[in-house]
Amino acid sequence: MDAHETEPPSITKAAASAEAAEAQAVLDGLRLALREAGIKLPSLRVHYSAWATAGSYSPGSLIELGGCNLATARALTSALRNRQP
């Protein structure tokens, strides 16, 4: 490792487990909100592999939205534009 590089932040397995539970809850909420708007993103998932960094657990969950067809992209665009503040 270069002198200017820093080690990636590391968290305990318990903290990673709590983060995983939170990520799943956020994913479930997003999936429900999308369903209520009539939108389904088939590839929607938590990106767990983003946590693995050289055998440690790194903070910062990612929700992977995945790809969608044009009709779904249009529906998502419309839902976002028509949202209420």
C-alpha atoms as a PDB file:
ATOM      1  CA  MET A   1       0.000   0.000   0.000  1.00  0.00           C
ATOM      2  CA  ASP A   2       1.334   3.451  -0.954  1.00  0.00           C
ATOM      3  CA  ALA A   3       2.150   5.887   1.890  1.00  0.00           C
ATOM      4  CA  HIS A   4      -0.677   8.168   0.686  1.00  0.00           C
ATOM      5  CA  GLU A   5      -3.301   5.398   0.648  1.00  0.00           C
ATOM      6  CA  THR A   6      -5.378   4.619   3.690  1.00  0.00           C
ATOM      7  CA  GLU A   7      -6.913   1.368   4.847  1.00  0.00           C
ATOM      8  CA  PRO A   8     -10.621   1.041   4.041  1.00  0.00           C
ATOM      9  CA  PRO A   9     -12.801   1.599   7.112  1.00  0.00           C
ATOM     10  CA  SER A  10     -13.694  -1.618   8.872  1.00  0.00           C
ATOM     11  CA  ILE A  11     -16.684  -2.501  11.028  1.00  0.00           C
ATOM     12  CA  THR A  12     -17.446  -5.476  13.227  1.00  0.00           C
ATOM     13  CA  LYS A  13     -19.492  -8.445  12.087  1.00  0.00           C
ATOM     14  CA  ALA A  14     -22.298  -7.349  14.451  1.00  0.00           C
ATOM     15  CA  ALA A  15     -22.359  -3.879  12.901  1.00  0.00           C
ATOM     16  CA  ALA A  16     -22.300  -5.426   9.432  1.00  0.00           C
ATOM     17  CA  SER A  17     -25.241  -7.618  10.428  1.00  0.00           C
ATOM     18  CA  ALA A  18     -27.171  -4.557  11.636  1.00  0.00           C
ATOM     19  CA  GLU A  19     -26.301  -2.770   8.399  1.00  0.00           C
ATOM     20  CA  ALA A  20     -27.517  -5.775   6.388  1.00  0.00           C
ATOM     21  CA  ALA A  21     -30.822  -5.747   8.269  1.00  0.00           C
ATOM     22  CA  GLU A  22     -31.215  -2.015   7.644  1.00  0.00           C
ATOM     23  CA  ALA A  23     -30.353  -2.439   3.966  1.00  0.00           C
ATOM     24  CA  GLN A  24     -32.984  -5.157   3.629  1.00  0.00           C
ATOM     25  CA  ALA A  25     -35.588  -2.952   5.355  1.00  0.00           C
ATOM     26  CA  VAL A  26     -34.790  -0.066   3.003  1.00  0.00           C
ATOM     27  CA  LEU A  27     -34.995  -2.412   0.019  1.00  0.00           C
ATOM     28  CA  ASP A  28     -38.362  -3.750   1.183  1.00  0.00           C
ATOM     29  CA  GLY A  29     -39.691  -0.202   1.612  1.00  0.00           C
ATOM     30  CA  LEU A  30     -38.446   0.823  -1.823  1.00  0.00           C
ATOM     31  CA  ARG A  31     -39.930  -2.277  -3.438  1.00  0.00           C
ATOM     32  CA  LEU A  32     -43.300  -1.547  -1.780  1.00  0.00           C
ATOM     33  CA  ALA A  33     -43.253   2.116  -2.849  1.00  0.00           C
ATOM     34  CA  LEU A  34     -42.438   1.107  -6.408  1.00  0.00           C
ATOM     35  CA  ARG A  35     -45.213  -1.502  -6.377  1.00  0.00           C
ATOM     36  CA  GLU A  36     -47.686   1.122  -5.148  1.00  0.00           C
ATOM     37  CA  ALA A  37     -46.641   3.275  -8.125  1.00  0.00           C
ATOM     38  CA  GLY A  38     -47.194   0.315 -10.468  1.00  0.00           C
ATOM     39  CA  ILE A  39     -43.464  -0.177 -11.095  1.00  0.00           C
ATOM     40  CA  LYS A  40     -41.465  -3.391 -10.820  1.00  0.00           C
ATOM     41  CA  LEU A  41     -37.683  -3.436 -11.064  1.00  0.00           C
ATOM     42  CA  PRO A  42     -36.885  -7.146 -11.437  1.00  0.00           C
ATOM     43  CA  SER A  43     -33.191  -6.767 -10.586  1.00  0.00           C
ATOM     44  CA  LEU A  44     -33.730  -4.699  -7.419  1.00  0.00           C
ATOM     45  CA  ARG A  45     -31.498  -6.076  -4.642  1.00  0.00           C
ATOM     46  CA  VAL A  46     -29.004  -5.295  -1.910  1.00  0.00           C
ATOM     47  CA  HIS A  47     -25.480  -5.360  -3.305  1.00  0.00           C
ATOM     48  CA  TYR A  48     -23.771  -7.309  -0.502  1.00  0.00           C
ATOM     49  CA  SER A  49     -20.530  -7.908  -2.374  1.00  0.00           C
ATOM     50  CA  ALA A  50     -19.843  -4.181  -2.092  1.00  0.00           C
ATOM     51  CA  TRP A  51     -19.142  -4.827   1.601  1.00  0.00           C
ATOM     52  CA  ALA A  52     -16.307  -7.287   1.125  1.00  0.00           C
ATOM     53  CA  THR A  53     -12.964  -5.515   1.041  1.00  0.00           C
ATOM     54  CA  ALA A  54      -9.865  -7.626   1.573  1.00  0.00           C
ATOM     55  CA  GLY A  55     -11.560  -9.798   4.184  1.00  0.00           C
ATOM     56  CA  SER A  56     -12.985  -6.923   6.228  1.00  0.00           C
ATOM     57  CA  TYR A  57     -16.438  -5.455   6.436  1.00  0.00           C
ATOM     58  CA  SER A  58     -16.770  -1.983   4.953  1.00  0.00           C
ATOM     59  CA  PRO A  59     -19.642   0.354   5.824  1.00  0.00           C
ATOM     60  CA  GLY A  60     -21.946   1.700   3.156  1.00  0.00           C
ATOM     61  CA  SER A  61     -24.702  -0.457   1.764  1.00  0.00           C
ATOM     62  CA  LEU A  62     -25.688  -0.233  -1.866  1.00  0.00           C
ATOM     63  CA  ILE A  63     -29.131  -0.893  -3.291  1.00  0.00           C
ATOM     64  CA  GLU A  64     -28.766  -2.090  -6.847  1.00  0.00           C
ATOM     65  CA  LEU A  65     -31.643  -0.917  -9.014  1.00  0.00           C
ATOM     66  CA  GLY A  66     -30.628  -3.010 -12.029  1.00  0.00           C
ATOM     67  CA  GLY A  67     -31.846  -2.588 -15.562  1.00  0.00           C
ATOM     68  CA  CYS A  68     -35.361  -2.072 -16.835  1.00  0.00           C
ATOM     69  CA  ASN A  69     -37.182  -1.836 -20.131  1.00  0.00           C
ATOM     70  CA  LEU A  70     -38.324   1.445 -21.685  1.00  0.00           C
ATOM     71  CA  ALA A  71     -41.886   1.167 -20.390  1.00  0.00           C
ATOM     72  CA  THR A  72     -40.623   0.757 -16.820  1.00  0.00           C
ATOM     73  CA  ALA A  73     -38.187   3.658 -17.244  1.00  0.00           C
ATOM     74  CA  ARG A  74     -41.056   5.848 -18.482  1.00  0.00           C
ATOM     75  CA  ALA A  75     -43.262   4.797 -15.541  1.00  0.00           C
ATOM     76  CA  LEU A  76     -40.462   5.514 -13.088  1.00  0.00           C
ATOM     77  CA  THR A  77     -39.804   8.914 -14.660  1.00  0.00           C
ATOM     78  CA  SER A  78     -43.490   9.771 -14.499  1.00  0.00           C
ATOM     79  CA  ALA A  79     -43.756   8.657 -10.863  1.00  0.00           C
ATOM     80  CA  LEU A  80     -40.782  10.784  -9.870  1.00  0.00           C
ATOM     81  CA  ARG A  81     -42.057  13.844 -11.708  1.00  0.00           C
ATOM     82  CA  ASN A  82     -45.533  13.511 -10.187  1.00  0.00           C
ATOM     83  CA  ARG A  83     -44.418  12.940  -6.603  1.00  0.00           C
ATOM     84  CA  GLN A  84     -45.726  15.161  -3.868  1.00  0.00           C
ATOM     85  CA  PRO A  85     -43.220  17.067  -1.704  1.00  0.00           C
END
